mmCIF file of C-alpha atoms in Angstrom:
data_model
loop_
_atom_site.group_PDB
_atom_site.id
_atom_site.type_symbol
_atom_site.label_atom_id
_atom_site.label_comp_id
_atom_site.label_asym_id
_atom_site.label_seq_id
_atom_site.Cartn_x
_atom_site.Cartn_y
_atom_site.Cartn_z
ATOM 1 C CA MET A 3 -2.404 -9.469 -59.494
ATOM 2 C CA SER A 4 0.371 -12.011 -59.106
ATOM 3 C CA ILE A 5 1.387 -14.075 -62.012
ATOM 4 C CA PRO A 6 1.223 -17.925 -61.999
ATOM 5 C CA ASP A 7 3.991 -18.986 -63.542
ATOM 6 C CA GLN A 8 2.750 -20.776 -66.967
ATOM 7 C CA THR A 9 5.957 -20.027 -68.904
ATOM 8 C CA ARG A 10 7.629 -23.533 -67.796
ATOM 9 C CA ARG A 11 4.910 -25.701 -69.345
ATOM 10 C CA PRO A 12 5.095 -25.459 -73.010
ATOM 11 C CA LEU A 13 2.889 -28.100 -74.637
ATOM 12 C CA ARG A 14 0.631 -25.818 -72.398
ATOM 13 C CA MET A 15 1.040 -22.634 -73.985
ATOM 14 C CA ALA A 16 1.504 -24.406 -77.703
ATOM 15 C CA VAL A 17 -2.063 -26.122 -77.124
ATOM 16 C CA PRO A 18 -3.922 -22.972 -78.522
ATOM 17 C CA LEU A 19 -1.853 -22.290 -81.332
ATOM 18 C CA LEU A 20 -1.489 -25.945 -82.373
ATOM 19 C CA VAL A 21 -5.742 -25.726 -82.162
ATOM 20 C CA ALA A 22 -5.389 -21.854 -84.535
ATOM 21 C CA GLY A 23 -3.160 -23.602 -86.781
ATOM 22 C CA VAL A 24 -5.443 -26.831 -87.820
ATOM 23 C CA LEU A 25 -8.574 -24.274 -87.746
ATOM 24 C CA VAL A 26 -6.540 -21.854 -90.246
ATOM 25 C CA VAL A 27 -5.934 -25.065 -92.442
ATOM 26 C CA ALA A 28 -8.958 -26.507 -91.894
ATOM 27 C CA LEU A 29 -10.920 -22.974 -92.789
ATOM 28 C CA SER A 30 -8.320 -22.791 -95.968
ATOM 29 C CA ALA A 31 -9.702 -26.193 -97.063
ATOM 30 C CA TYR A 32 -13.184 -26.002 -96.758
ATOM 31 C CA TYR A 33 -13.223 -22.719 -99.035
ATOM 32 C CA LEU A 34 -11.160 -24.457 -101.568
ATOM 33 C CA ALA A 35 -13.627 -27.342 -101.568
ATOM 34 C CA ILE A 36 -16.363 -25.023 -102.410
ATOM 35 C CA ASP A 37 -14.420 -23.391 -104.946
ATOM 36 C CA GLU A 38 -13.317 -20.291 -103.565
ATOM 37 C CA PRO A 39 -9.701 -20.412 -103.978
ATOM 38 C CA ASP A 40 -9.229 -16.253 -103.162
ATOM 39 C CA THR A 41 -11.304 -16.441 -99.668
ATOM 40 C CA ALA A 42 -8.755 -20.155 -98.750
ATOM 41 C CA ALA A 43 -5.678 -17.211 -100.041
ATOM 42 C CA GLY A 44 -7.299 -14.857 -97.488
ATOM 43 C CA VAL A 45 -7.644 -17.281 -94.820
ATOM 44 C CA VAL A 46 -4.169 -18.646 -94.786
ATOM 45 C CA VAL A 47 -2.549 -14.952 -95.706
ATOM 46 C CA GLY A 48 -4.231 -13.486 -92.621
ATOM 47 C CA GLY A 49 -3.777 -16.461 -90.573
ATOM 48 C CA LEU A 50 -0.265 -17.844 -90.944
ATOM 49 C CA PRO A 51 1.721 -14.540 -90.271
ATOM 50 C CA PHE A 52 -0.500 -14.055 -86.866
ATOM 51 C CA LEU A 53 0.372 -17.841 -85.845
ATOM 52 C CA VAL A 54 3.989 -17.062 -86.866
ATOM 53 C CA LEU A 55 4.071 -14.086 -84.573
ATOM 54 C CA ALA A 56 2.244 -15.830 -81.566
ATOM 55 C CA GLY A 57 4.343 -18.579 -81.921
ATOM 56 C CA VAL A 58 7.846 -16.148 -81.928
ATOM 57 C CA ALA A 59 6.130 -14.271 -78.397
ATOM 58 C CA LEU A 60 5.075 -17.961 -77.022
ATOM 59 C CA TRP A 61 8.947 -19.391 -77.585
ATOM 60 C CA ARG A 62 10.856 -16.268 -77.029
ATOM 61 C CA ALA A 63 8.051 -16.224 -73.370
ATOM 62 C CA TRP A 64 9.341 -19.946 -72.718
ATOM 63 C CA ARG A 65 12.808 -19.425 -73.242
ATOM 64 C CA ARG A 66 13.105 -16.051 -70.957
ATOM 65 C CA PRO A 67 9.779 -15.433 -69.361
ATOM 66 C CA GLY A 68 11.890 -12.013 -67.712
ATOM 67 C CA SER A 69 12.414 -10.689 -71.041
ATOM 68 C CA ALA A 70 8.839 -10.914 -72.176
ATOM 69 C CA GLY A 71 6.492 -8.394 -73.317
ATOM 70 C CA THR A 72 2.867 -7.695 -72.650
ATOM 71 C CA ALA A 73 1.577 -9.831 -75.795
ATOM 72 C CA GLY A 74 4.009 -12.760 -74.927
ATOM 73 C CA ARG A 75 2.534 -12.622 -71.261
ATOM 74 C CA THR A 76 -1.058 -12.375 -72.460
ATOM 75 C CA LEU A 77 -0.601 -15.174 -75.051
ATOM 76 C CA THR A 78 1.056 -17.696 -72.346
ATOM 77 C CA GLY A 79 -1.984 -16.928 -69.878
ATOM 78 C CA ASN A 80 0.556 -15.008 -67.892
ATOM 79 C CA PRO A 81 -0.448 -11.714 -67.636
ATOM 80 C CA ASP A 82 -0.088 -9.350 -64.755
ATOM 81 C CA GLU A 83 -2.601 -6.296 -64.155
ATOM 82 C CA ARG A 84 -0.816 -3.885 -66.172
ATOM 83 C CA ASP A 85 -0.816 -6.337 -69.247
ATOM 84 C CA ARG A 86 -4.523 -6.817 -68.366
ATOM 85 C CA SER A 87 -5.291 -3.116 -68.298
ATOM 86 C CA ILE A 88 -3.586 -3.182 -71.272
ATOM 87 C CA VAL A 89 -5.526 -5.984 -73.117
ATOM 88 C CA LEU A 90 -8.618 -4.472 -71.723
ATOM 89 C CA GLY A 91 -7.894 -0.715 -73.037
ATOM 90 C CA ALA A 92 -7.090 -2.218 -76.752
ATOM 91 C CA PHE A 93 -10.338 -4.373 -76.805
ATOM 92 C CA ALA A 94 -12.072 -1.000 -75.515
ATOM 93 C CA TRP A 95 -10.849 0.716 -78.700
ATOM 94 C CA THR A 96 -11.757 -1.744 -81.082
ATOM 95 C CA GLY A 97 -15.385 -2.247 -79.552
ATOM 96 C CA ILE A 98 -15.830 1.619 -80.601
ATOM 97 C CA ALA A 99 -14.234 1.353 -83.554
ATOM 98 C CA ALA A 100 -15.978 -1.661 -84.395
ATOM 99 C CA VAL A 101 -19.697 0.449 -83.984
ATOM 100 C CA ILE A 102 -18.273 3.151 -85.721
ATOM 101 C CA ALA A 103 -17.524 0.827 -88.758
ATOM 102 C CA ILE A 104 -20.145 -0.933 -88.696
ATOM 103 C CA GLY A 105 -22.444 2.290 -88.999
ATOM 104 C CA ALA A 106 -20.016 3.545 -91.727
ATOM 105 C CA ALA A 107 -20.271 0.341 -93.840
ATOM 106 C CA THR A 108 -24.500 -0.277 -93.394
ATOM 107 C CA VAL A 109 -24.495 3.611 -94.749
ATOM 108 C CA ALA A 110 -22.164 2.507 -97.743
ATOM 109 C CA VAL A 111 -24.010 -0.528 -98.573
ATOM 110 C CA THR A 112 -27.208 1.490 -98.032
ATOM 111 C CA PHE A 113 -25.588 3.795 -100.721
ATOM 112 C CA GLY A 114 -24.685 0.906 -103.098
ATOM 113 C CA ALA A 115 -21.533 0.450 -101.934
ATOM 114 C CA ASP A 116 -20.377 -3.911 -102.453
ATOM 115 C CA ALA A 117 -21.823 -5.811 -99.357
ATOM 116 C CA LEU A 118 -18.541 -7.902 -99.229
ATOM 117 C CA VAL A 119 -16.122 -5.454 -99.567
ATOM 118 C CA ALA A 120 -17.818 -3.033 -96.484
ATOM 119 C CA LEU A 121 -17.026 -6.383 -94.551
ATOM 120 C CA GLN A 122 -13.810 -6.685 -95.142
ATOM 121 C CA LEU A 123 -13.068 -3.284 -94.734
ATOM 122 C CA VAL A 124 -14.791 -3.468 -91.250
ATOM 123 C CA MET A 125 -12.698 -6.188 -90.510
ATOM 124 C CA LEU A 126 -9.600 -4.858 -91.402
ATOM 125 C CA THR A 127 -10.514 -1.692 -89.611
ATOM 126 C CA VAL A 128 -10.919 -3.776 -86.439
ATOM 127 C CA TYR A 129 -7.698 -5.391 -86.461
ATOM 128 C CA VAL A 130 -5.847 -2.474 -87.217
ATOM 129 C CA VAL A 131 -7.511 -0.646 -84.506
ATOM 130 C CA LEU A 132 -6.489 -3.791 -81.677
ATOM 131 C CA VAL A 133 -3.231 -3.898 -83.121
ATOM 132 C CA GLY A 134 -2.425 -0.221 -82.631
ATOM 133 C CA ALA A 135 -4.242 0.318 -79.800
ATOM 134 C CA PHE A 136 -2.441 -2.233 -78.461
ATOM 135 C CA VAL A 137 0.994 -1.073 -79.507
ATOM 136 C CA VAL A 138 0.175 2.453 -78.004
ATOM 137 C CA LEU A 139 -1.399 1.942 -74.843
ATOM 138 C CA SER A 140 1.608 -0.779 -74.300
ATOM 139 C CA ARG A 141 3.940 2.149 -74.821
ATOM 140 C CA ARG A 142 2.057 4.844 -72.912
ATOM 141 C CA THR A 143 1.313 2.583 -69.797
ATOM 142 C CA MET B 8 0.033 10.212 -59.084
ATOM 143 C CA ARG B 9 3.488 10.049 -57.645
ATOM 144 C CA ASN B 10 5.662 7.467 -55.818
ATOM 145 C CA GLU B 11 8.495 6.945 -54.184
ATOM 146 C CA ILE B 12 8.767 3.573 -55.066
ATOM 147 C CA ARG B 13 12.360 3.984 -57.541
ATOM 148 C CA ARG B 14 13.606 5.813 -54.443
ATOM 149 C CA LEU B 15 12.576 2.867 -51.716
ATOM 150 C CA ARG B 16 13.962 0.162 -54.536
ATOM 151 C CA GLU B 17 16.961 2.085 -54.768
ATOM 152 C CA GLU B 18 17.737 2.132 -51.195
ATOM 153 C CA VAL B 19 17.209 -1.427 -50.216
ATOM 154 C CA GLY B 20 19.731 -2.530 -52.854
ATOM 155 C CA LEU B 21 17.013 -4.524 -55.259
ATOM 156 C CA SER B 22 16.734 -4.574 -59.214
ATOM 157 C CA GLN B 23 13.937 -4.001 -60.710
ATOM 158 C CA ALA B 24 13.636 -7.472 -61.894
ATOM 159 C CA ALA B 25 13.686 -8.615 -58.187
ATOM 160 C CA LEU B 26 11.036 -6.269 -56.934
ATOM 161 C CA ALA B 27 9.019 -7.270 -59.815
ATOM 162 C CA GLU B 28 9.542 -11.045 -58.914
ATOM 163 C CA ALA B 29 9.061 -10.269 -55.282
ATOM 164 C CA LEU B 30 5.894 -8.298 -56.531
ATOM 165 C CA ALA B 31 4.631 -10.978 -58.712
ATOM 166 C CA VAL B 32 4.099 -8.593 -61.173
ATOM 167 C CA SER B 33 6.533 -7.552 -64.796
ATOM 168 C CA ARG B 34 9.403 -5.922 -64.774
ATOM 169 C CA GLN B 35 7.914 -3.797 -67.222
ATOM 170 C CA THR B 36 5.032 -2.880 -64.234
ATOM 171 C CA VAL B 37 7.535 -1.726 -61.981
ATOM 172 C CA ASN B 38 9.264 0.558 -64.493
ATOM 173 C CA SER B 39 5.946 2.020 -65.361
ATOM 174 C CA LEU B 40 5.365 2.644 -61.732
ATOM 175 C CA GLU B 41 8.536 4.017 -61.017
ATOM 176 C CA THR B 42 7.728 6.547 -64.018
ATOM 177 C CA GLY B 43 4.418 7.019 -63.114
ATOM 178 C CA ARG B 44 3.132 5.667 -66.678
ATOM 179 C CA TYR B 45 0.849 3.114 -64.462
ATOM 180 C CA ASP B 46 -0.857 3.532 -61.466
ATOM 181 C CA PRO B 47 -1.466 0.288 -59.348
ATOM 182 C CA SER B 48 -4.429 -1.114 -57.979
ATOM 183 C CA LEU B 49 -5.650 -0.882 -54.602
ATOM 184 C CA PRO B 50 -4.238 -5.013 -53.554
ATOM 185 C CA LEU B 51 -0.935 -3.950 -55.547
ATOM 186 C CA ALA B 52 -0.254 -0.758 -53.881
ATOM 187 C CA PHE B 53 -1.130 -2.735 -50.809
ATOM 188 C CA THR B 54 1.472 -5.187 -51.537
ATOM 189 C CA ILE B 55 4.374 -2.737 -52.348
ATOM 190 C CA ALA B 56 3.446 -1.234 -48.808
ATOM 191 C CA ARG B 57 3.955 -4.239 -47.077
ATOM 192 C CA HIS B 58 7.078 -5.238 -48.743
ATOM 193 C CA PHE B 59 8.654 -1.883 -47.890
ATOM 194 C CA GLY B 60 6.990 -1.736 -44.354
ATOM 195 C CA LEU B 61 5.204 1.371 -45.434
ATOM 196 C CA THR B 62 1.817 2.475 -45.700
ATOM 197 C CA ILE B 63 0.286 3.518 -49.319
ATOM 198 C CA GLU B 64 0.233 6.999 -47.696
ATOM 199 C CA GLU B 65 3.853 7.154 -47.335
ATOM 200 C CA ILE B 66 4.861 5.714 -51.143
ATOM 201 C CA PHE B 67 1.816 6.885 -52.994
ATOM 202 C CA HIS B 68 1.392 11.114 -53.214
ATOM 203 C CA VAL B 69 -1.636 12.845 -55.355
ATOM 204 C CA ASP B 70 -0.620 15.506 -57.924
ATOM 205 C CA PRO B 71 -0.889 18.834 -56.331
#
């Protein structure tokens, strides 16, 4: 229920972001090394916008903790009980969507669809549902 | 569930931000509580009741 104030520890908040940034660069470099330039570009295009957005949310939460939103407080490890219920709900919807998407993808692959495309669509569905559910629940809760 | 949080807060002249700080939650959570969009956990309901010196039943009411 209580909010432990971690918003005054910018270094602690930035560490997970830096680790994620290093992972994105390393994964992209790996795909380049095994001659998969399209996948490497996909990792960068998918990962960097998320990192930039997360960085902005962290910066705002650090500069003005009182005006941080649910995402900012969650990313800084500073959520209250409403924030936690929103995140929990968003992940619940994501889980349901994942089960349905995987089932649909399995059927599609069985009928001859390209497995890689099906997998990418499952991932896209999961991300879209996660973000969408988070936004909707934040507004409704 | 309805509640008397807004009326009680205004009676004691607190802003949402000040009440949020006192309850150790975010200002958005206080706003959601006041507008009835979010029902608090039992521990938070007790904290709110204790803050205003009332019982939970005096603050929260089940919708008819």
